[in-house]
Coordinates of C-alpha atoms in Angstrom, one line a residue:
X306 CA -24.4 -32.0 6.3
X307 CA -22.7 -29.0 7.9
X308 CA -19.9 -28.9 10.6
X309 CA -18.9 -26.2 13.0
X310 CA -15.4 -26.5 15.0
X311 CA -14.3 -24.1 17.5
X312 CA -10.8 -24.5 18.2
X313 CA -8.8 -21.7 20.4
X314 CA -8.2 -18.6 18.3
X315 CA -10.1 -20.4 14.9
X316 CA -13.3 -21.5 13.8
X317 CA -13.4 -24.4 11.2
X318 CA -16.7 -24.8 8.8
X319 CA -17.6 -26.8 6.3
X320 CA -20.8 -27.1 4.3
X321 CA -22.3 -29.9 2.6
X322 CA -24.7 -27.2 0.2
X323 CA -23.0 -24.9 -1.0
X324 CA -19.4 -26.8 -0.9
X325 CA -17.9 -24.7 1.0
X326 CA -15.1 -25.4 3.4
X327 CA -12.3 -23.1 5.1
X328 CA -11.0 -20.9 8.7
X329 CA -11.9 -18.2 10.7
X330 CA -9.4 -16.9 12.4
X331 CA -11.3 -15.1 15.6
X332 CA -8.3 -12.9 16.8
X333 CA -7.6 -11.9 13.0
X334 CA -11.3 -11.1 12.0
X335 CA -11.6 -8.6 15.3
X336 CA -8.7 -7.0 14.6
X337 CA -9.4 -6.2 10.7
X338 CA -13.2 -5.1 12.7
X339 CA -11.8 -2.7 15.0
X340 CA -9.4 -1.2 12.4
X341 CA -12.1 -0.9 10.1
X342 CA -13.8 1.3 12.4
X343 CA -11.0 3.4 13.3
X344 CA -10.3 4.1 9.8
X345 CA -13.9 4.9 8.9
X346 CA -13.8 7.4 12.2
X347 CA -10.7 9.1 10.7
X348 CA -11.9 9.1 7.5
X349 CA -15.1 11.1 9.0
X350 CA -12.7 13.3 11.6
X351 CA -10.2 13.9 8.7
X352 CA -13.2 16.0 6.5
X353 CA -14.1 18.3 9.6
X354 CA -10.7 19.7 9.5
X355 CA -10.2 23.4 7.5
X356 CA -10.1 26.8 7.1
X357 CA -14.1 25.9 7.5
X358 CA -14.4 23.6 10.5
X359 CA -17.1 21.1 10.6
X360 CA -18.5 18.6 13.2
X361 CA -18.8 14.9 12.1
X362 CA -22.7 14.7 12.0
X363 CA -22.6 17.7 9.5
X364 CA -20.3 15.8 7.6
X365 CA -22.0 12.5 7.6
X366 CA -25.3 14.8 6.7
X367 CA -23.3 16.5 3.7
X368 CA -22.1 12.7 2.5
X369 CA -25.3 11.2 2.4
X370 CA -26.7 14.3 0.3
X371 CA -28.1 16.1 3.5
X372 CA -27.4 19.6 5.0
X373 CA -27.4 23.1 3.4
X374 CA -25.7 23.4 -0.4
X375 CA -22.1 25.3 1.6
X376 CA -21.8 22.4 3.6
X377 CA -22.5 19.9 1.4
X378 CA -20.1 22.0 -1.3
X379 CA -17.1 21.7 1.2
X380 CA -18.1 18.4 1.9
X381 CA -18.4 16.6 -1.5
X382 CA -16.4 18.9 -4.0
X383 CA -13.2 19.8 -1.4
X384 CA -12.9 17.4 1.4
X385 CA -14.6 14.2 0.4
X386 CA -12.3 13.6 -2.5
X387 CA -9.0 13.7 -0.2
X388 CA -10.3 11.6 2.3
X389 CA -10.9 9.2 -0.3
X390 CA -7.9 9.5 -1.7
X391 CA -6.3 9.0 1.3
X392 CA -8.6 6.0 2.1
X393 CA -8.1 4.1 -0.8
X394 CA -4.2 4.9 -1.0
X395 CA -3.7 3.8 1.9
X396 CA -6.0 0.3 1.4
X397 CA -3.3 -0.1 -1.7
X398 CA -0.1 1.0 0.0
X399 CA -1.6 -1.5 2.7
X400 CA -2.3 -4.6 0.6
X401 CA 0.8 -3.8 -1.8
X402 CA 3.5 -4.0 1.2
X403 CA 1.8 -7.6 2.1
X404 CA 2.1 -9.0 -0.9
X405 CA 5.7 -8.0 -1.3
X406 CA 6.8 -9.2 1.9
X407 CA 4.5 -12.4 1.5
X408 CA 6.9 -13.7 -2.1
X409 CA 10.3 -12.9 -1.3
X410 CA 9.9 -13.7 2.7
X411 CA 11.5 -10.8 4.1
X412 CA 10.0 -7.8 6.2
X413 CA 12.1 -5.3 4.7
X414 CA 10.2 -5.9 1.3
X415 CA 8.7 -3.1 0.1
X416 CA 7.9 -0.7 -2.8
X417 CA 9.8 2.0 -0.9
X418 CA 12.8 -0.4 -0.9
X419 CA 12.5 -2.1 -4.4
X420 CA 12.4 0.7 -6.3
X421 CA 8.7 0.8 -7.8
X422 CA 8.2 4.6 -5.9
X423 CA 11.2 5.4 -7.1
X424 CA 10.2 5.0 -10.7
X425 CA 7.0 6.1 -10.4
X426 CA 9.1 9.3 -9.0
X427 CA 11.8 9.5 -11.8
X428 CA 8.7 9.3 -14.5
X429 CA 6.9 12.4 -12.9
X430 CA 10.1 14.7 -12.7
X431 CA 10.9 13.4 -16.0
X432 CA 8.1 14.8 -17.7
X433 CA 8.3 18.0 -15.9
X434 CA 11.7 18.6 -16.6
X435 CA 11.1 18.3 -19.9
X436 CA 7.7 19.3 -20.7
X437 CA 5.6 16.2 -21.6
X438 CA 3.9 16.3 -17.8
X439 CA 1.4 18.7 -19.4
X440 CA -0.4 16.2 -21.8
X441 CA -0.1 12.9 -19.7
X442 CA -0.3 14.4 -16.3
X443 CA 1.1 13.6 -13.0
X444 CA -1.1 10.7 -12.3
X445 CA -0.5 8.9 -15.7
X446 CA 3.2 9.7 -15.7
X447 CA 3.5 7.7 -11.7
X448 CA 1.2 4.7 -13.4
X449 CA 3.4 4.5 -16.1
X450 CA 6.9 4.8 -14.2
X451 CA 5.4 2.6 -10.9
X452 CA 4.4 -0.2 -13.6
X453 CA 7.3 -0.6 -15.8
X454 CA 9.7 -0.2 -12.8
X455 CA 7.9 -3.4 -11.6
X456 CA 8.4 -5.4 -14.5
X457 CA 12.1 -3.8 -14.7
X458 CA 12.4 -5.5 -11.6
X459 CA 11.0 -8.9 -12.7
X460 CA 12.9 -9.2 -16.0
X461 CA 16.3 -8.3 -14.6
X462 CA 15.7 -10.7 -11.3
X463 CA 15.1 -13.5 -14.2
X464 CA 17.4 -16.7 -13.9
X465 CA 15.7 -19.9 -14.5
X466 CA 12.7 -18.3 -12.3
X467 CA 13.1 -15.5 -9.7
X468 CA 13.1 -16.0 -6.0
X469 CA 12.6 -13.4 -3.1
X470 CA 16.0 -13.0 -3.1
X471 CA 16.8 -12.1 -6.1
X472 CA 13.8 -9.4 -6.6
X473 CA 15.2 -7.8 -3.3
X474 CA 18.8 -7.4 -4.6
X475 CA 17.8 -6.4 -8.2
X476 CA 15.0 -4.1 -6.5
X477 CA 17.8 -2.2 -4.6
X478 CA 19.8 -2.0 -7.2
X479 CA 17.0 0.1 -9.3
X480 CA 15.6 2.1 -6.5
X481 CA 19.4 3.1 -6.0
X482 CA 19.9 4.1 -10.1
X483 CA 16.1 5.6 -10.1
X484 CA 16.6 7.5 -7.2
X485 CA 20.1 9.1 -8.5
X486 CA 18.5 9.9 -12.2
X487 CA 15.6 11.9 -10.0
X488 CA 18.4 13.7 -8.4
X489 CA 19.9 14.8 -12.2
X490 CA 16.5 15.9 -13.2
X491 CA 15.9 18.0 -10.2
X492 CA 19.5 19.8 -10.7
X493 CA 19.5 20.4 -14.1
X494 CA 15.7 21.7 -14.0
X495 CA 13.9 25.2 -13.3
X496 CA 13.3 26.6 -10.1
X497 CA 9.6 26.3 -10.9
X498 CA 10.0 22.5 -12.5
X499 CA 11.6 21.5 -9.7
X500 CA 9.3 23.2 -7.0
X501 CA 6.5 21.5 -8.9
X502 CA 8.4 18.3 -8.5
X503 CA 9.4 18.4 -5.1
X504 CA 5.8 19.4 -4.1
X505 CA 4.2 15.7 -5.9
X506 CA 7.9 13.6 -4.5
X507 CA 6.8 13.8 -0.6
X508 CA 3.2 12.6 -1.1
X509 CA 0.6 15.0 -0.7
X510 CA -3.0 14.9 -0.2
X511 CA -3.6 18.4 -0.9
X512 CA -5.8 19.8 -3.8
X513 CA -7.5 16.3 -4.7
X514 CA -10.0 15.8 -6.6
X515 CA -12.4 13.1 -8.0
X516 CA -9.9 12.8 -10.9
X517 CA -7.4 11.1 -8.5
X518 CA -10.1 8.7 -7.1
X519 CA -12.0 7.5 -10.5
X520 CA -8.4 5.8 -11.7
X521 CA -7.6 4.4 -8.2
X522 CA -11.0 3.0 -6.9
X523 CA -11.1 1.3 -10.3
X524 CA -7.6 -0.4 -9.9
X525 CA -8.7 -1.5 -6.1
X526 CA -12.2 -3.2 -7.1
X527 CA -9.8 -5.1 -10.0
X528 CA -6.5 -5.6 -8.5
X529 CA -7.4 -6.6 -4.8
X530 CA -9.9 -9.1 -5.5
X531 CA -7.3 -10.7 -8.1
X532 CA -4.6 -10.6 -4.9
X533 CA -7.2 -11.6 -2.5
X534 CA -7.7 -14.7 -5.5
X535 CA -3.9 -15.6 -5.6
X536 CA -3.5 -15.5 -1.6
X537 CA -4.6 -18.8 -0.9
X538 CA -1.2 -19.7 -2.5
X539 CA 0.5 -16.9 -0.8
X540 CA 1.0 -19.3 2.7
X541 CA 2.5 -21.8 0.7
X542 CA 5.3 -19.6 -0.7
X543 CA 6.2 -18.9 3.0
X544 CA 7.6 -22.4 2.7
X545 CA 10.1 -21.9 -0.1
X546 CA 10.1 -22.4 -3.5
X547 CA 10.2 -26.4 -3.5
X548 CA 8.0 -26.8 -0.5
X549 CA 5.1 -24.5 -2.6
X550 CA 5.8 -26.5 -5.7
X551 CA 5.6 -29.9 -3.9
X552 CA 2.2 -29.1 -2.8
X553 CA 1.0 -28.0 -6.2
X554 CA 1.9 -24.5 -6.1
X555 CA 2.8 -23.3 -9.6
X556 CA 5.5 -20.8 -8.2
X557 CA 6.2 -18.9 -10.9
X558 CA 3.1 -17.4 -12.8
X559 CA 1.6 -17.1 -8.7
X560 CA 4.9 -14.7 -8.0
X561 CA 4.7 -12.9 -11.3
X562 CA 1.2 -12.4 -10.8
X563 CA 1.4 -11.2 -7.5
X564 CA 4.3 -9.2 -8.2
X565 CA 2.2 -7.2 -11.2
X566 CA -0.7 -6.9 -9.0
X567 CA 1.2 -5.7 -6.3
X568 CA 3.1 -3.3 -8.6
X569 CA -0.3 -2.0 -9.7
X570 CA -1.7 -1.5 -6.7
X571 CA 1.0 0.7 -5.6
X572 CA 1.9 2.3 -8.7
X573 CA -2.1 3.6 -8.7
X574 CA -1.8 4.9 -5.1
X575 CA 1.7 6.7 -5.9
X576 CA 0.2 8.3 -9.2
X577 CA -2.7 9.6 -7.1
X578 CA -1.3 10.8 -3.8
X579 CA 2.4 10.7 -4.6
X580 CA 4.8 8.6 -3.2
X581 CA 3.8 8.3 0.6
X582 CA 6.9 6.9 2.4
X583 CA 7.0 4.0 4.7
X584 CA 3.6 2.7 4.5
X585 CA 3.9 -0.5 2.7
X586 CA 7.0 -0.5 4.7
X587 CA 5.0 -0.1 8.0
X588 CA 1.4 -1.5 7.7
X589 CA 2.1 -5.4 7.1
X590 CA 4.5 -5.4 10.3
X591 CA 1.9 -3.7 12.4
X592 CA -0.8 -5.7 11.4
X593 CA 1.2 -9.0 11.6
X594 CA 1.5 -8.2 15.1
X595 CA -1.2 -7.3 16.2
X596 CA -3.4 -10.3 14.6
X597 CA -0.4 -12.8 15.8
X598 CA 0.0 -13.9 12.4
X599 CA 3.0 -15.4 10.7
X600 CA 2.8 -13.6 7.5
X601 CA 1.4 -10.3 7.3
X602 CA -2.5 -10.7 6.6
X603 CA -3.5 -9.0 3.6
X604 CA -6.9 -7.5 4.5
X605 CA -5.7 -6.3 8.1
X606 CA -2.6 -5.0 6.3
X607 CA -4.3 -2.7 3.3
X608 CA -6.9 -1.3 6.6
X609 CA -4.0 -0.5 8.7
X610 CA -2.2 1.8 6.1
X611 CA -5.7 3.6 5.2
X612 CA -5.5 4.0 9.5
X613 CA -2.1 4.8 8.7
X614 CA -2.3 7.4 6.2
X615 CA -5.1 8.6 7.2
X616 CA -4.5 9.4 10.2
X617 CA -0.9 11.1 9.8
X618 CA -2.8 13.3 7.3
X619 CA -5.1 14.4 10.2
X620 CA -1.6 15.3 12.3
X621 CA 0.2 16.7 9.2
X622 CA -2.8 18.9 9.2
X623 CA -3.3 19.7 13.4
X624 CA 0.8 19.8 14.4
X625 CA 1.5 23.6 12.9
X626 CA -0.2 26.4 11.4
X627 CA 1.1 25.1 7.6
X628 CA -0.5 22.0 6.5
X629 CA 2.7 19.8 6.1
X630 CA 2.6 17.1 3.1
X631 CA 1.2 13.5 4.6
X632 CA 4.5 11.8 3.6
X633 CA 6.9 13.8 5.7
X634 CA 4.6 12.6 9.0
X635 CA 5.0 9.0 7.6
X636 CA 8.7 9.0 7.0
X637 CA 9.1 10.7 10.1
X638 CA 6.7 8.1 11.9
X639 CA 8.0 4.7 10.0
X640 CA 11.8 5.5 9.9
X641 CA 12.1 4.2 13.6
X642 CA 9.8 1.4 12.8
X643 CA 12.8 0.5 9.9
X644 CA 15.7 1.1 12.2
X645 CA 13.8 -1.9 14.5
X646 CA 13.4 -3.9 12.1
X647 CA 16.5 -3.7 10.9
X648 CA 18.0 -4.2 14.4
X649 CA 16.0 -7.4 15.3
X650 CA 17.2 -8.7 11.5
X651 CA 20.7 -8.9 12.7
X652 CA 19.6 -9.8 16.2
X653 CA 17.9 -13.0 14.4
X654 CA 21.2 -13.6 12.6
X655 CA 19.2 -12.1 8.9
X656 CA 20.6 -9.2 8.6
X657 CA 23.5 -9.6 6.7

């Protein structure tokens, strides 16, 4: 037996064969639509831009293994792979900010804020300053630092358990020391060491390649589905700890696994595009509001920083004659977005 209930915004379903039971949520499903379309038409636009411009049927053509060998050249060995980093960065940067926001219940919850960037940071310089970047590389150096910082982070928020809280005090407190010890290695380094530094610390698309996709589209088809697993207890944590464990909620392996998941996600996306600014920040606000959710939605909120990062690249690109670095458009784009939020905190009586 199979039942169908349309109720305002949802749609209810349950079926008899398979067992299946659960919610649509109308607004919600057209908004993740449309900004899955917008991100797949800047992910298109995005490729015609360059010293070789392009229209968007002769990059679909070059995509799909179509066109003459130049364009598809351009196409699938230059462009493709930073759209794709881009895309998938900004899917993780996305999904990440959710999840961190979701477990400690606070909209100023980010990687940016608690510190995980910041050690993916201090792990690159750090073995450019003193010569091990070489061997490891960029991208393993920022997966290393991003990961550890996160279980740093964990450990040190400890007590009994951890709470939101907690992770968000202790997560300061580490961006703050991680942040300062980037600062020694960029004084006491070479001109060229700390050029090379500063060019990876903004986030930057530039000069990507299929090596910085590989890692990070196999951490997204592992990672999200294991968040997109542990989010049906992700509502319930919303409630606070004791509300989530009265209804059968085991709070603390859901938070650290969440918290590890969401440190991977974002510690894959900084070791392959850097640490873009603000996005994790940015996307779970904007797609809270525009689905009308309570919580930020986790699959509305990884395609609105791909829309986001995605398309700043296209304006870092189109604003002056020098390509500028994708994360100075997004700090420059989501500090104001902070600022707001950090007014209507203390407007709510939250902020401290």
């Amino acid at each position: 037996m199979s039942l169908l209930q349309v109720r305002r915004d949802r749609v209810t379903f349950r079926l008899a064969k398979p067992p299946v039971s659960g919610q649509i949520r109308l607004r919600l499903a057209v908004v993740s639509l449309v900004l899955a379309v917008l991100a797949f038409a800047l992910f298109c636009v995005g490729m015609t831009i360059g010293d070789v411009p392009l229209g968007v049927s002769d990059v679909l053509s070059a995509v799909f293994g179509g066109g003459d060998s130049g364009t598809a050249y351009i196409v699938q060995e230059l462009r493709l792979p930073r759209a794709l980093t881009g895309l998938l960065a900004g899917l993780a940067f996305g999904a990440s900010g959710a999840v961190f926001q979701t477990i400690t219940r606070n909209p100023l919850a980010s990687p940016d804020m608690i510190g995980i960037n910041a050690g993916a940071a201090t792990a690159v310089v750090a073995g450019i300053s003193f010569g091990f970047g070489g061997g490891l590389g960029t991208t393993t150096l920022g997966l290393l630092g991003g990961l550890l910082t996160g279980l740093l982070v964990y450990v040190l928020a400890w007590r009994r358990g951890t709470t939101g809280y907690r992770i968000i005090l202790v997560g300061i407190g580490v961006f703050a020391m991680c942040t300062s010890l980037t600062d020694y290695l960029l004084s006491r380094a070479q001109i060229t060491e700390a050029q090379a530094s500063i060019g990876w610390l903004v986030g930057n698309l530039a000069n990507r390649g299929w090596a910085h996709v590989v890692p990070l589209a196999c951490a997204l088809a592992v990672l999200l589905p294991l968040v997109l697993a542990l989010s049906r207890w992700m509502r319930t944590l919303q409630l606070g700890d004791e509300v989530a464990a009265g209804l059968g909620t085991p709070v603390q392996p859901v938070r650290l696994g969440l918290l590890l998941a969401g440190a991977g996600l974002v510690a894959f996306a900084t070791a392959s595009a850097g640490p873009v600014s603000f996005v994790a920040l940015t996307a779970p606000q904007i797609a809270q509001r525009l689905a009308r959710q309570a919580s930020p939605p986790l699959t509305a909120s990884a395609l609105t920083g791909a829309v986001v990062v995605l398309g700043s690249d296209i304006l870092a690109r189109s604003i002056t004659a020098s390509p500028l670095p994708v994360g100075i458009v997004t700090g420059a784009l989501g500090a104001p977005l902070l600022l707001w939020l950090l007014a209507r905190a203390n407007r709510s009586g939250s902020g401290g």
